[in-house]
Amino acid sequence: MINPIHTQRLEYDTEEEEEEEEKEEEEEEDEKEEVIQKRFALSPRLFSKATEMISGVFKSASPTNNVEILPLCL
């Protein structure tokens, strides 16, 4: 039989690891955004607007659809 205290600790470690992983992913995404913003020299406002538009497209596309992602020409 598993000790409930031990189980709680495992769950806590898992949640802690999950939060750490999410934080790392957010940091990586922020770094990617900074690189893209510098490369295309968009103002922060225009970059934010473009990011919102692109993320909306990706969120609305189903993974089962055969969607070809075309490069954006700025």
mmCIF file of C-alpha atoms in Angstrom:
data_model
loop_
_atom_site.group_PDB
_atom_site.id
_atom_site.type_symbol
_atom_site.label_atom_id
_atom_site.label_comp_id
_atom_site.label_asym_id
_atom_site.label_seq_id
_atom_site.Cartn_x
_atom_site.Cartn_y
_atom_site.Cartn_z
ATOM 1 C CA MET A 1 0.000 0.000 0.000
ATOM 2 C CA ILE A 2 1.273 3.488 -0.875
ATOM 3 C CA ASN A 3 1.716 5.964 1.932
ATOM 4 C CA PRO A 4 -0.600 9.002 1.280
ATOM 5 C CA ILE A 5 2.074 11.420 2.489
ATOM 6 C CA HIS A 6 4.537 9.942 0.005
ATOM 7 C CA THR A 7 1.934 10.190 -2.771
ATOM 8 C CA GLN A 8 1.281 13.846 -1.972
ATOM 9 C CA ARG A 9 4.986 14.564 -2.158
ATOM 10 C CA LEU A 10 5.211 12.893 -5.578
ATOM 11 C CA GLU A 11 2.278 14.951 -6.824
ATOM 12 C CA TYR A 12 3.897 18.111 -5.474
ATOM 13 C CA ASP A 13 7.164 17.278 -7.239
ATOM 14 C CA THR A 14 5.270 16.637 -10.454
ATOM 15 C CA GLU A 15 3.380 19.941 -10.211
ATOM 16 C CA GLU A 16 6.594 21.753 -9.369
ATOM 17 C CA GLU A 17 8.358 20.173 -12.338
ATOM 18 C CA GLU A 18 5.404 21.003 -14.582
ATOM 19 C CA GLU A 19 5.444 24.648 -13.475
ATOM 20 C CA GLU A 20 9.202 24.806 -14.061
ATOM 21 C CA GLU A 21 8.794 23.315 -17.537
ATOM 22 C CA GLU A 22 6.026 25.809 -18.386
ATOM 23 C CA LYS A 23 8.232 28.666 -17.197
ATOM 24 C CA GLU A 24 11.116 27.441 -19.379
ATOM 25 C CA GLU A 25 8.799 27.172 -22.399
ATOM 26 C CA GLU A 26 7.540 30.726 -21.824
ATOM 27 C CA GLU A 27 11.124 32.000 -21.589
ATOM 28 C CA GLU A 28 12.047 30.209 -24.830
ATOM 29 C CA GLU A 29 9.002 31.689 -26.558
ATOM 30 C CA ASP A 30 9.895 35.168 -25.289
ATOM 31 C CA GLU A 31 13.441 34.741 -26.623
ATOM 32 C CA LYS A 32 12.105 33.626 -30.021
ATOM 33 C CA GLU A 33 9.798 36.649 -30.140
ATOM 34 C CA GLU A 34 12.709 38.974 -29.371
ATOM 35 C CA VAL A 35 14.817 37.446 -32.161
ATOM 36 C CA ILE A 36 11.968 37.711 -34.666
ATOM 37 C CA GLN A 37 11.203 41.262 -33.605
ATOM 38 C CA LYS A 38 14.847 42.311 -34.045
ATOM 39 C CA ARG A 39 15.182 40.524 -37.382
ATOM 40 C CA PHE A 40 12.115 42.110 -38.957
ATOM 41 C CA ALA A 41 12.507 45.426 -37.106
ATOM 42 C CA LEU A 42 8.821 45.779 -36.262
ATOM 43 C CA SER A 43 7.695 48.237 -33.659
ATOM 44 C CA PRO A 44 6.509 46.574 -30.428
ATOM 45 C CA ARG A 45 2.907 47.501 -31.283
ATOM 46 C CA LEU A 46 3.055 46.043 -34.804
ATOM 47 C CA PHE A 47 4.899 42.960 -33.588
ATOM 48 C CA SER A 48 2.253 42.371 -30.925
ATOM 49 C CA LYS A 49 -0.516 42.743 -33.497
ATOM 50 C CA ALA A 50 1.217 40.335 -35.911
ATOM 51 C CA THR A 51 1.794 37.808 -33.125
ATOM 52 C CA GLU A 52 -1.887 37.924 -32.134
ATOM 53 C CA MET A 53 -2.992 37.408 -35.728
ATOM 54 C CA ILE A 54 -0.620 34.497 -36.339
ATOM 55 C CA SER A 55 -1.450 32.771 -33.042
ATOM 56 C CA GLY A 56 -5.151 33.032 -33.893
ATOM 57 C CA VAL A 57 -4.526 31.244 -37.177
ATOM 58 C CA PHE A 58 -2.550 28.465 -35.493
ATOM 59 C CA LYS A 59 -5.177 28.028 -32.762
ATOM 60 C CA SER A 60 -8.018 27.808 -35.274
ATOM 61 C CA ALA A 61 -6.239 25.262 -37.493
ATOM 62 C CA SER A 62 -7.038 21.713 -36.498
ATOM 63 C CA PRO A 63 -4.094 19.287 -36.338
ATOM 64 C CA THR A 64 -6.047 16.932 -38.598
ATOM 65 C CA ASN A 65 -6.323 19.513 -41.380
ATOM 66 C CA ASN A 66 -3.672 19.395 -44.060
ATOM 67 C CA VAL A 67 -2.633 22.990 -43.672
ATOM 68 C CA GLU A 68 0.485 24.168 -45.431
ATOM 69 C CA ILE A 69 2.146 26.990 -43.560
ATOM 70 C CA LEU A 70 3.403 29.533 -46.043
ATOM 71 C CA PRO A 71 6.224 31.921 -45.185
ATOM 72 C CA LEU A 72 5.125 35.447 -44.470
ATOM 73 C CA CYS A 73 6.513 38.151 -46.720
ATOM 74 C CA LEU A 74 6.850 41.372 -44.782
#
